[in-house]
GROMACS .gro file of N, CA and C in nm:
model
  453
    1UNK      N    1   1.597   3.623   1.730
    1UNK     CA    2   1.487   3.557   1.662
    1UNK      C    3   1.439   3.648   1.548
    2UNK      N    4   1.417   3.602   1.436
    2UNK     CA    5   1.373   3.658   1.325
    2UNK      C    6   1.216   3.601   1.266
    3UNK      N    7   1.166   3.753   1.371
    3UNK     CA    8   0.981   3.721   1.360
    3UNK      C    9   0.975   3.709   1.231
    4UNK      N   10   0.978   3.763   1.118
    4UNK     CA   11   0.921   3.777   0.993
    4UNK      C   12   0.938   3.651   0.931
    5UNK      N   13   1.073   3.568   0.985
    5UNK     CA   14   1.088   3.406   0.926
    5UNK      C   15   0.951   3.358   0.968
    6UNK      N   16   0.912   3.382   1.099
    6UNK     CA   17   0.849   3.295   1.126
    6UNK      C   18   0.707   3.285   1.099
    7UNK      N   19   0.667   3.486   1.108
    7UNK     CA   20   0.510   3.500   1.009
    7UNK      C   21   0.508   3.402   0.891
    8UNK      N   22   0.609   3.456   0.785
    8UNK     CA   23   0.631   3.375   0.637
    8UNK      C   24   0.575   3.252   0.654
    9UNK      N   25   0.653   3.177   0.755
    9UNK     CA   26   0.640   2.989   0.744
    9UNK      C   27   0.465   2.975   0.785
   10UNK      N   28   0.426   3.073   0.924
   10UNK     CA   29   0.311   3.014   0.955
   10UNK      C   30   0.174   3.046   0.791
   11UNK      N   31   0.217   3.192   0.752
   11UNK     CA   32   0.141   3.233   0.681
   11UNK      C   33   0.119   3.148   0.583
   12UNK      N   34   0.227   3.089   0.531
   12UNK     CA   35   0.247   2.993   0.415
   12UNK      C   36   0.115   2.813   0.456
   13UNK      N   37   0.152   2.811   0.606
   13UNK     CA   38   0.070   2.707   0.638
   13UNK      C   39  -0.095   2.753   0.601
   14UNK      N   40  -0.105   2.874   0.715
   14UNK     CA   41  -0.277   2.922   0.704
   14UNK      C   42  -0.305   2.893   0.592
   15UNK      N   43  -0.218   2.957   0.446
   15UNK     CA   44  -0.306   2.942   0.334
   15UNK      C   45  -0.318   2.778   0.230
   16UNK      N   46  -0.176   2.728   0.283
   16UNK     CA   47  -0.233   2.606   0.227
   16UNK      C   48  -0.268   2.482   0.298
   17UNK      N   49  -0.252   2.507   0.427
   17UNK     CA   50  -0.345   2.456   0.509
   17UNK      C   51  -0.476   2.438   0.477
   18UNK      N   52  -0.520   2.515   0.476
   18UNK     CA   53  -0.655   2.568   0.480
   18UNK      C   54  -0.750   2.580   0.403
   19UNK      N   55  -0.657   2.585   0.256
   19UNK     CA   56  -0.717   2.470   0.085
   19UNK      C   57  -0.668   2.351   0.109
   20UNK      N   58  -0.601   2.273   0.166
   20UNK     CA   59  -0.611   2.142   0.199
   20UNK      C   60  -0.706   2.089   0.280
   21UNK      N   61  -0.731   2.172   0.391
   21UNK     CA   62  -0.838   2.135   0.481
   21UNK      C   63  -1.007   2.121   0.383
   22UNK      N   64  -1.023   2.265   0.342
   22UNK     CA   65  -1.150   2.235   0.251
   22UNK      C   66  -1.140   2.119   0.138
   23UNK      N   67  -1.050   2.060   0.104
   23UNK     CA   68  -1.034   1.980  -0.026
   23UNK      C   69  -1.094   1.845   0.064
   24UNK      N   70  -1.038   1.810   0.195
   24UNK     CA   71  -1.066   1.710   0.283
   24UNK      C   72  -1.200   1.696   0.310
   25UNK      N   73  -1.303   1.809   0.330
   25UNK     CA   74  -1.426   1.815   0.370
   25UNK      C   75  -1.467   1.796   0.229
   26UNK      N   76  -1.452   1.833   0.113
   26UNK     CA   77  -1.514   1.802  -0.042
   26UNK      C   78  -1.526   1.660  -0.047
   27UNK      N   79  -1.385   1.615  -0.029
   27UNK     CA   80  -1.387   1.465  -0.061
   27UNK      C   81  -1.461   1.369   0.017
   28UNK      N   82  -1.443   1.413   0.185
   28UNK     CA   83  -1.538   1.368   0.267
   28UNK      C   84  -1.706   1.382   0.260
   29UNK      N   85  -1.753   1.500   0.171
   29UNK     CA   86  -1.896   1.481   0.139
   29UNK      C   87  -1.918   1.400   0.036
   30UNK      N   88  -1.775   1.332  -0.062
   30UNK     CA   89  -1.847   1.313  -0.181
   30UNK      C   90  -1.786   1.158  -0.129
   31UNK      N   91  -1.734   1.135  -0.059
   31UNK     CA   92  -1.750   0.984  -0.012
   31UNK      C   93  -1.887   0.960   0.070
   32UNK      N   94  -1.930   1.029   0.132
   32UNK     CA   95  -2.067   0.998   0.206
   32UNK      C   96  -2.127   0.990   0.127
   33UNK      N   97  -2.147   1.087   0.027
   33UNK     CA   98  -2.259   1.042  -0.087
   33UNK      C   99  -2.257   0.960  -0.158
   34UNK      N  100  -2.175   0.901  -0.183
   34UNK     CA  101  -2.164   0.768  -0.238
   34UNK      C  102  -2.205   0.619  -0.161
   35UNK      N  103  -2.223   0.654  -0.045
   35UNK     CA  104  -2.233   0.536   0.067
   35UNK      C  105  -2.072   0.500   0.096
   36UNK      N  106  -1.995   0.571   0.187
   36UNK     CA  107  -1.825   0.517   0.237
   36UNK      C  108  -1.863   0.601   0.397
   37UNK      N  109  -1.964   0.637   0.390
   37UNK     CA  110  -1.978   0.705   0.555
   37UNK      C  111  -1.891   0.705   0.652
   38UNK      N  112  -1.844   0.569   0.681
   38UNK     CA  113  -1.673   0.590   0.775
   38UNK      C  114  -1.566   0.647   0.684
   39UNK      N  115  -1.555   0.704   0.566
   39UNK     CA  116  -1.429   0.761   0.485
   39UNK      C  117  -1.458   0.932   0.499
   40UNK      N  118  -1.622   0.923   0.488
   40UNK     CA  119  -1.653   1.038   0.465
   40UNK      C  120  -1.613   1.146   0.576
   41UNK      N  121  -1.656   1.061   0.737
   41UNK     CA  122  -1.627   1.086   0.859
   41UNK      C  123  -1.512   1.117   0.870
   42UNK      N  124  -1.431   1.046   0.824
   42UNK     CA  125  -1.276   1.042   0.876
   42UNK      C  126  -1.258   1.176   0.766
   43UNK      N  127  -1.254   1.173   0.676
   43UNK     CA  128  -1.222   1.338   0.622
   43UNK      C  129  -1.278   1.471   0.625
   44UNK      N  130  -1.407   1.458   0.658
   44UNK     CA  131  -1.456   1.579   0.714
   44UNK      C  132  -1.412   1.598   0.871
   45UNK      N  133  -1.384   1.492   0.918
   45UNK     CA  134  -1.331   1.505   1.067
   45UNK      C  135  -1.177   1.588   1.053
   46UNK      N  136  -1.170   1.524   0.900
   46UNK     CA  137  -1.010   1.574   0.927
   46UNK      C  138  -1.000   1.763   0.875
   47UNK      N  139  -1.124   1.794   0.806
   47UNK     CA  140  -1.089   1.916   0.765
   47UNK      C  141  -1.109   2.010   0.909
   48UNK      N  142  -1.175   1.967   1.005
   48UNK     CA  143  -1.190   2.010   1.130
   48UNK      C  144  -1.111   2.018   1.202
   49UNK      N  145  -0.991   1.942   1.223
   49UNK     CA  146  -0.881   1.879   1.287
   49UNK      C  147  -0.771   1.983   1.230
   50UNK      N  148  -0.762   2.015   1.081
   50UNK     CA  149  -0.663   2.061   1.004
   50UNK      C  150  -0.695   2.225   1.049
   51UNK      N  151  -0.833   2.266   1.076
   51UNK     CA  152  -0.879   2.423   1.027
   51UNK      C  153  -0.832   2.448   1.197
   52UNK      N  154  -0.815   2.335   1.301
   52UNK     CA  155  -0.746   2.383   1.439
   52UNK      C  156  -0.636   2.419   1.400
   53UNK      N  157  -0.549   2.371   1.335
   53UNK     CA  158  -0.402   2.343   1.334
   53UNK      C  159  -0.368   2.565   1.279
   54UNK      N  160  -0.478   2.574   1.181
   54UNK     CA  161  -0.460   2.667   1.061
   54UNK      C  162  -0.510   2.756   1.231
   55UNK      N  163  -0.569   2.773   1.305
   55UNK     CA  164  -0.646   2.849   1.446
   55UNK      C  165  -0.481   2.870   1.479
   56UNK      N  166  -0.487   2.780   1.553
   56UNK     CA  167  -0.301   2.791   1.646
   56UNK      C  168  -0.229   2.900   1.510
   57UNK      N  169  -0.194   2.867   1.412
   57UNK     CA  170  -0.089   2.973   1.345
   57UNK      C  171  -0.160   3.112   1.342
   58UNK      N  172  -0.270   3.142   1.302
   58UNK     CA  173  -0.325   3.221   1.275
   58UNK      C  174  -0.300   3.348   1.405
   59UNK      N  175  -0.315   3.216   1.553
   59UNK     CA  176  -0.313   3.326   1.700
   59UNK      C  177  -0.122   3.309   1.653
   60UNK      N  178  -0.068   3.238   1.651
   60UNK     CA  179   0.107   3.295   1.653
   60UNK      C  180   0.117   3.421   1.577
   61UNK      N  181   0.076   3.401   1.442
   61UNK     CA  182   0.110   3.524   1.356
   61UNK      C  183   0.059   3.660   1.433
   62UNK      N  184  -0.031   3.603   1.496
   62UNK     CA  185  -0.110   3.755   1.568
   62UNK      C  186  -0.019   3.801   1.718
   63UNK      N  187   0.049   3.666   1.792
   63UNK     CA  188   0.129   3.695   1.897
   63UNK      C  189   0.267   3.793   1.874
   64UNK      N  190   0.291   3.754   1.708
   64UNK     CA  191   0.437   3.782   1.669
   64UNK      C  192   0.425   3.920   1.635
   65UNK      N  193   0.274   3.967   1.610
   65UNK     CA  194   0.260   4.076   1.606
   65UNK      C  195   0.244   4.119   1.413
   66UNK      N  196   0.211   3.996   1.381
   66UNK     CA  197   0.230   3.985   1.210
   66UNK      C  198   0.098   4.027   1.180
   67UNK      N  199   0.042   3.998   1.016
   67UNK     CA  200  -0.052   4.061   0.914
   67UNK      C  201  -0.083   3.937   0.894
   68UNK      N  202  -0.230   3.898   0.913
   68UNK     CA  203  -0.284   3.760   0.872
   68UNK      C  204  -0.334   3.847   0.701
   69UNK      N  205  -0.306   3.727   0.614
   69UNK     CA  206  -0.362   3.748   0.487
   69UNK      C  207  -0.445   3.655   0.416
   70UNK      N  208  -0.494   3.678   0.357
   70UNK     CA  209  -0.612   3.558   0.347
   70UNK      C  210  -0.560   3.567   0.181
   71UNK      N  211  -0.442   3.464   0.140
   71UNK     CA  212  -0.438   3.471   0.012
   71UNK      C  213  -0.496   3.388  -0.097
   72UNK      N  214  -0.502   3.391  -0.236
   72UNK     CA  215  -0.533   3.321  -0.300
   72UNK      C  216  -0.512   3.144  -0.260
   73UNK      N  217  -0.584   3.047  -0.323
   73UNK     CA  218  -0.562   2.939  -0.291
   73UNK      C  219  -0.576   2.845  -0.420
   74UNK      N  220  -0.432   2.756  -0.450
   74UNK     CA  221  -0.517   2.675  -0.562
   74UNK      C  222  -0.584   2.598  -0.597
   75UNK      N  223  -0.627   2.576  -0.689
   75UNK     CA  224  -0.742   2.477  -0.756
   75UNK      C  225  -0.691   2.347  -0.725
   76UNK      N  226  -0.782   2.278  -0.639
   76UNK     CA  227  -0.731   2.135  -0.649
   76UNK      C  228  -0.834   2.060  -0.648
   77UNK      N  229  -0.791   1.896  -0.652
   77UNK     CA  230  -0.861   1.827  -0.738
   77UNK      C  231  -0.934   1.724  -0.680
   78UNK      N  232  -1.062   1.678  -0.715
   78UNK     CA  233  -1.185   1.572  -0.654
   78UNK      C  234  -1.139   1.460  -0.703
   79UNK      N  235  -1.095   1.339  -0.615
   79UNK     CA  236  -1.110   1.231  -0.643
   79UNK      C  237  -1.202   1.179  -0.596
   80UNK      N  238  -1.212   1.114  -0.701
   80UNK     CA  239  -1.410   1.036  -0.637
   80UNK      C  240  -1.352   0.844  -0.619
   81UNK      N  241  -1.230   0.806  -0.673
   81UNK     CA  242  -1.200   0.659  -0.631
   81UNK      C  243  -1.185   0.683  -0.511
   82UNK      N  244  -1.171   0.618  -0.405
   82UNK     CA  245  -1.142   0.575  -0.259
   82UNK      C  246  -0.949   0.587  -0.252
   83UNK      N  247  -0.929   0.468  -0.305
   83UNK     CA  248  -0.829   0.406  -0.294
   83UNK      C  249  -0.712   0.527  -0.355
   84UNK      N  250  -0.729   0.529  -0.459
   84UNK     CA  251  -0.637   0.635  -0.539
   84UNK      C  252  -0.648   0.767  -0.473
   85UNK      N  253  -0.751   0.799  -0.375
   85UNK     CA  254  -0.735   0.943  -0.310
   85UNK      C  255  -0.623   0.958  -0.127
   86UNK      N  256  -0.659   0.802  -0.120
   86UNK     CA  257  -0.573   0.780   0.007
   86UNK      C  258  -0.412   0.724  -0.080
   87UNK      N  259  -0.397   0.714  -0.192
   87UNK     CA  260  -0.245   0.725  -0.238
   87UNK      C  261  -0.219   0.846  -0.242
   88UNK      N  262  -0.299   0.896  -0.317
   88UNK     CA  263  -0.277   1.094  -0.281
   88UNK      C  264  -0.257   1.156  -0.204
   89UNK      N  265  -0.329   1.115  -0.094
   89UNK     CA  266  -0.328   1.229   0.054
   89UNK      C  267  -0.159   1.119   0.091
   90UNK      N  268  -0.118   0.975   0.081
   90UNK     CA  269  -0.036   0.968   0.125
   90UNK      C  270   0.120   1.069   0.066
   91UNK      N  271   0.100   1.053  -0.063
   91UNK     CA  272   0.158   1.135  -0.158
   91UNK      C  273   0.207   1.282  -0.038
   92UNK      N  274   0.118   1.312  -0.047
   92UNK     CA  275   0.109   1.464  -0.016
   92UNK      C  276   0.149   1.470   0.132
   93UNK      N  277   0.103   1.379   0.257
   93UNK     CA  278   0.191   1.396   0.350
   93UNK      C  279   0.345   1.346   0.377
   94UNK      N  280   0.361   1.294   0.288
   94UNK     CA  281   0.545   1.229   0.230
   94UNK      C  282   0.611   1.392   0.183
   95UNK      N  283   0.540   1.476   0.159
   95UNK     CA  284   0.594   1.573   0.076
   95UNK      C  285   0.600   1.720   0.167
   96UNK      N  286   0.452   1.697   0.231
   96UNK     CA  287   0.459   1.829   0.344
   96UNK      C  288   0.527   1.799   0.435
   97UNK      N  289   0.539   1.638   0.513
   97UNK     CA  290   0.625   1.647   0.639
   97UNK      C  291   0.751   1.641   0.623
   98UNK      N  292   0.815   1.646   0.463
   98UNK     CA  293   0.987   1.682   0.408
   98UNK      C  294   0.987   1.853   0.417
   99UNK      N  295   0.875   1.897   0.362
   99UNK     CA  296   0.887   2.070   0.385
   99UNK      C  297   0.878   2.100   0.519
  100UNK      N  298   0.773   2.058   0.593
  100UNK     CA  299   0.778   2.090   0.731
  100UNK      C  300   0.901   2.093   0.804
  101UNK      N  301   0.974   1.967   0.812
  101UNK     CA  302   1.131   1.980   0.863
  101UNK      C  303   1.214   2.050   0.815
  102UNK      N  304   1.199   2.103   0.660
  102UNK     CA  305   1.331   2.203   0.613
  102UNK      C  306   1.273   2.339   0.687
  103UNK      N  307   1.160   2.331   0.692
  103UNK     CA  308   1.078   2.459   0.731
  103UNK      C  309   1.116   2.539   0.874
  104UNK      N  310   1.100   2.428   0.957
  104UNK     CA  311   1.149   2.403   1.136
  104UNK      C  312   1.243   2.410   1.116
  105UNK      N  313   1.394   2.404   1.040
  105UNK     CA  314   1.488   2.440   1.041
  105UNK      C  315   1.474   2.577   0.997
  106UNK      N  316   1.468   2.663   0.962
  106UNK     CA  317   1.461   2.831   0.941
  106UNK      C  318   1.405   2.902   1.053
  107UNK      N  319   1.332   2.794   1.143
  107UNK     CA  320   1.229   2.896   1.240
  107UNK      C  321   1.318   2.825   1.386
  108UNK      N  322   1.404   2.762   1.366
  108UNK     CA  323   1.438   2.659   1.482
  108UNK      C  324   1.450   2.794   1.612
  109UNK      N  325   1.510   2.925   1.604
  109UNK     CA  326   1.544   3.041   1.713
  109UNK      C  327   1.427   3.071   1.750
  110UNK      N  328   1.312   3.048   1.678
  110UNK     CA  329   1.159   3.088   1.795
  110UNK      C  330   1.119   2.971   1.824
  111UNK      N  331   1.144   2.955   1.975
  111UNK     CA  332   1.120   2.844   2.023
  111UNK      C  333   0.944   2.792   2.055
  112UNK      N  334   0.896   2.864   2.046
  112UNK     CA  335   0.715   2.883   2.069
  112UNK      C  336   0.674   2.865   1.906
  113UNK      N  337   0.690   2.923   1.809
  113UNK     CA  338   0.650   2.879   1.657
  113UNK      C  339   0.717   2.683   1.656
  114UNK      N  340   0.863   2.706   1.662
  114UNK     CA  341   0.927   2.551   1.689
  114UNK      C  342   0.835   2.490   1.755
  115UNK      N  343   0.770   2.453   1.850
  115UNK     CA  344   0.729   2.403   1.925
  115UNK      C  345   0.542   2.337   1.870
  116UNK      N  346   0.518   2.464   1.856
  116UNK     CA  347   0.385   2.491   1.736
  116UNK      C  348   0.374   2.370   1.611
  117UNK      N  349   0.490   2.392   1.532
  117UNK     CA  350   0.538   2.327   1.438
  117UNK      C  351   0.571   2.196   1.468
  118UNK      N  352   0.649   2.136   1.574
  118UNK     CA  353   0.658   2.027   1.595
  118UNK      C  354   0.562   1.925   1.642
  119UNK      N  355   0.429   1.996   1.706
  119UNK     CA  356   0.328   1.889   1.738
  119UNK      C  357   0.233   1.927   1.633
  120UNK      N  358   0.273   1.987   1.500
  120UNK     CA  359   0.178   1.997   1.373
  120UNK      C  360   0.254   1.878   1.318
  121UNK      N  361   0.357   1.880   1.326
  121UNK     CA  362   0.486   1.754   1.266
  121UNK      C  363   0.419   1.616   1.342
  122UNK      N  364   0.379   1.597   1.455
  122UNK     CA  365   0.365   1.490   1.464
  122UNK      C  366   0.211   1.438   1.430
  123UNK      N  367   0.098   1.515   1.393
  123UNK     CA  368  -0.016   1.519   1.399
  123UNK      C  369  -0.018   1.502   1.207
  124UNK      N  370   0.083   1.509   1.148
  124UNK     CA  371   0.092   1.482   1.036
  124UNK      C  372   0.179   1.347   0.984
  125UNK      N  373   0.241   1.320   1.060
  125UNK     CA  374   0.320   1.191   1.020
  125UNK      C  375   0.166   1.087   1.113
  126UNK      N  376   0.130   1.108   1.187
  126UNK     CA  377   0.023   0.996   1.205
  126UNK      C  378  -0.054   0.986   1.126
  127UNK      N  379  -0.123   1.090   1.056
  127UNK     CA  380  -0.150   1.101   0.866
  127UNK      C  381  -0.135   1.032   0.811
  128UNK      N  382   0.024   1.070   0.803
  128UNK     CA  383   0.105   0.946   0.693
  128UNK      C  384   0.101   0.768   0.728
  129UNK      N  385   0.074   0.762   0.901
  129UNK     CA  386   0.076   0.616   0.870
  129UNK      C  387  -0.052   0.565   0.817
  130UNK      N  388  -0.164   0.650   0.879
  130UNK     CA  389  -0.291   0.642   0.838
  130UNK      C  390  -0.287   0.626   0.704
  131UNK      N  391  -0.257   0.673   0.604
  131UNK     CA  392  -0.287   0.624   0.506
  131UNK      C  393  -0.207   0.529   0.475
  132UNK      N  394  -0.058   0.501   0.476
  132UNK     CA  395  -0.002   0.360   0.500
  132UNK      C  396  -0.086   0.252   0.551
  133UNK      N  397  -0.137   0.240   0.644
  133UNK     CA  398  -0.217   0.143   0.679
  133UNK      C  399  -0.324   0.096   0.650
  134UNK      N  400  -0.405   0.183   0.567
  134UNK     CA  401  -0.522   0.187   0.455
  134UNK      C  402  -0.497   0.138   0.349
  135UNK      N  403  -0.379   0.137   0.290
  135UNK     CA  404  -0.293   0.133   0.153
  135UNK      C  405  -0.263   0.005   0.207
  136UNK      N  406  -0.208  -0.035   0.295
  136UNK     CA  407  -0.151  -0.192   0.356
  136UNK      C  408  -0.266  -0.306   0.354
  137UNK      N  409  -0.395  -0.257   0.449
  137UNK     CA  410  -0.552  -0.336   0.463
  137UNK      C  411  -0.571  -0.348   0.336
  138UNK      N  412  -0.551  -0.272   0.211
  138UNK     CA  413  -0.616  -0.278   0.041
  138UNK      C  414  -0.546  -0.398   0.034
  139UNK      N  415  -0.401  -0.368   0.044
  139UNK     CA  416  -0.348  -0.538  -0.029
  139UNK      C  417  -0.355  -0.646   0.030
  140UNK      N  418  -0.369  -0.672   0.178
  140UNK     CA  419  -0.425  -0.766   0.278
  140UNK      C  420  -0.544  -0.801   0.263
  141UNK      N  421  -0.637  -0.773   0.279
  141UNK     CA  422  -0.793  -0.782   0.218
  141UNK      C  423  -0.845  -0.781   0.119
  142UNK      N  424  -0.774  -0.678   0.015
  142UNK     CA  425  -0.850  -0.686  -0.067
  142UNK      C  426  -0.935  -0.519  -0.107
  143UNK      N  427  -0.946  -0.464  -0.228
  143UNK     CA  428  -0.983  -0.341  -0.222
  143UNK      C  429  -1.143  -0.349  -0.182
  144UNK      N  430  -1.209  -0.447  -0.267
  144UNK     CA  431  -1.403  -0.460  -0.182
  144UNK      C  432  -1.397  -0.469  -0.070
  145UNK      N  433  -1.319  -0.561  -0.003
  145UNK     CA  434  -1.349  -0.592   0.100
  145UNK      C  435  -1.320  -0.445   0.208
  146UNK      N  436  -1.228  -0.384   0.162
  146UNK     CA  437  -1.176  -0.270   0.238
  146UNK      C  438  -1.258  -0.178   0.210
  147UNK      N  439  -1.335  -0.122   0.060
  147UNK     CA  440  -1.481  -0.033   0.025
  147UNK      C  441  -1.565  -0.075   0.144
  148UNK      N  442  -1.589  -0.247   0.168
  148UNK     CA  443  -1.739  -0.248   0.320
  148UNK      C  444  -1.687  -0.199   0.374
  149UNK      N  445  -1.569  -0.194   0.444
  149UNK     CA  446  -1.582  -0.160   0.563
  149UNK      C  447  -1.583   0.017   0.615
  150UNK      N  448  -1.565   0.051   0.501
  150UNK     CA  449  -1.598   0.187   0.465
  150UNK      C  450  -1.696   0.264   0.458
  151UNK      N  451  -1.828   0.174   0.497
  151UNK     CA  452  -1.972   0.193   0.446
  151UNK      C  453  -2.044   0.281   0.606
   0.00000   0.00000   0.00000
């Protein structure tokens, strides 16, 4: 097993994990403030949900005996539409759960990081339908009608 593969991959999560997670709680305050209170919920719930995920790597890197680093993080961006931010976040879990699997392939010999990784893998493709199914209710209903129920 090649610990240092596997610091790399988790370390790589902590940090952009973890500007994804805060970007989730931004957007989730600035949907509450707008009146979307169930959108707002659901994404501040989710930066909570995400900053566990970033907990679990943080104790691996520390099991493996690795250097937690708290690195730079980039600038990312406020959407204040509804609709166009759940194409985004779908965007973006279409894209992390393709890295995630090339990823789990490099770490596949530590079976405890593997393992780690794979119920982060599935806690992210339910993500993805989540916003599929948000994106689906818009064209079924209707985008107002899908803003009430958001309220």
């Amino acid at each position: 097993m090649d610990k240092q593969k596997s610091i790399n991959a988790l370390q790589f999560f902590v940090t952009h994990l973890s500007n994804q997670a805060f970007g989730h709680k931004l957007q989730g305050k600035l949907f509450s403030s707008i009146g979307f209170e169930k959108l707002g919920t659901k994404y501040t719930g989710h930066h909570d949900e995400e900053m566990g995920w970033v907990d679990k790597f943080i104790d691996r890197i520390l099991d493996l005996g690795g250097e937690v680093k708290h690195e730079m993080r980039p600038e990312g961006k406020i959407i204040a539409e509804p609709c166009e931010y759940v194409k985004a976040e779908l965007q973006v879990s279409i894209q992390g759960i393709d890295f995630l699997r090339k990823c789990m392939n490099d770490i596949c010999d530590d079976i405890t990081t593997f393992d780690i990784m794979k119920e982060y893998l599935k806690d992210e493709e339910e993500d993805m339908y989540w916003s599929e199914q948000q994106l689906d209710l818009i064209e079924r209903i209707g985008y107002q009608n899908w803003l009430r129920k958001q309220m």
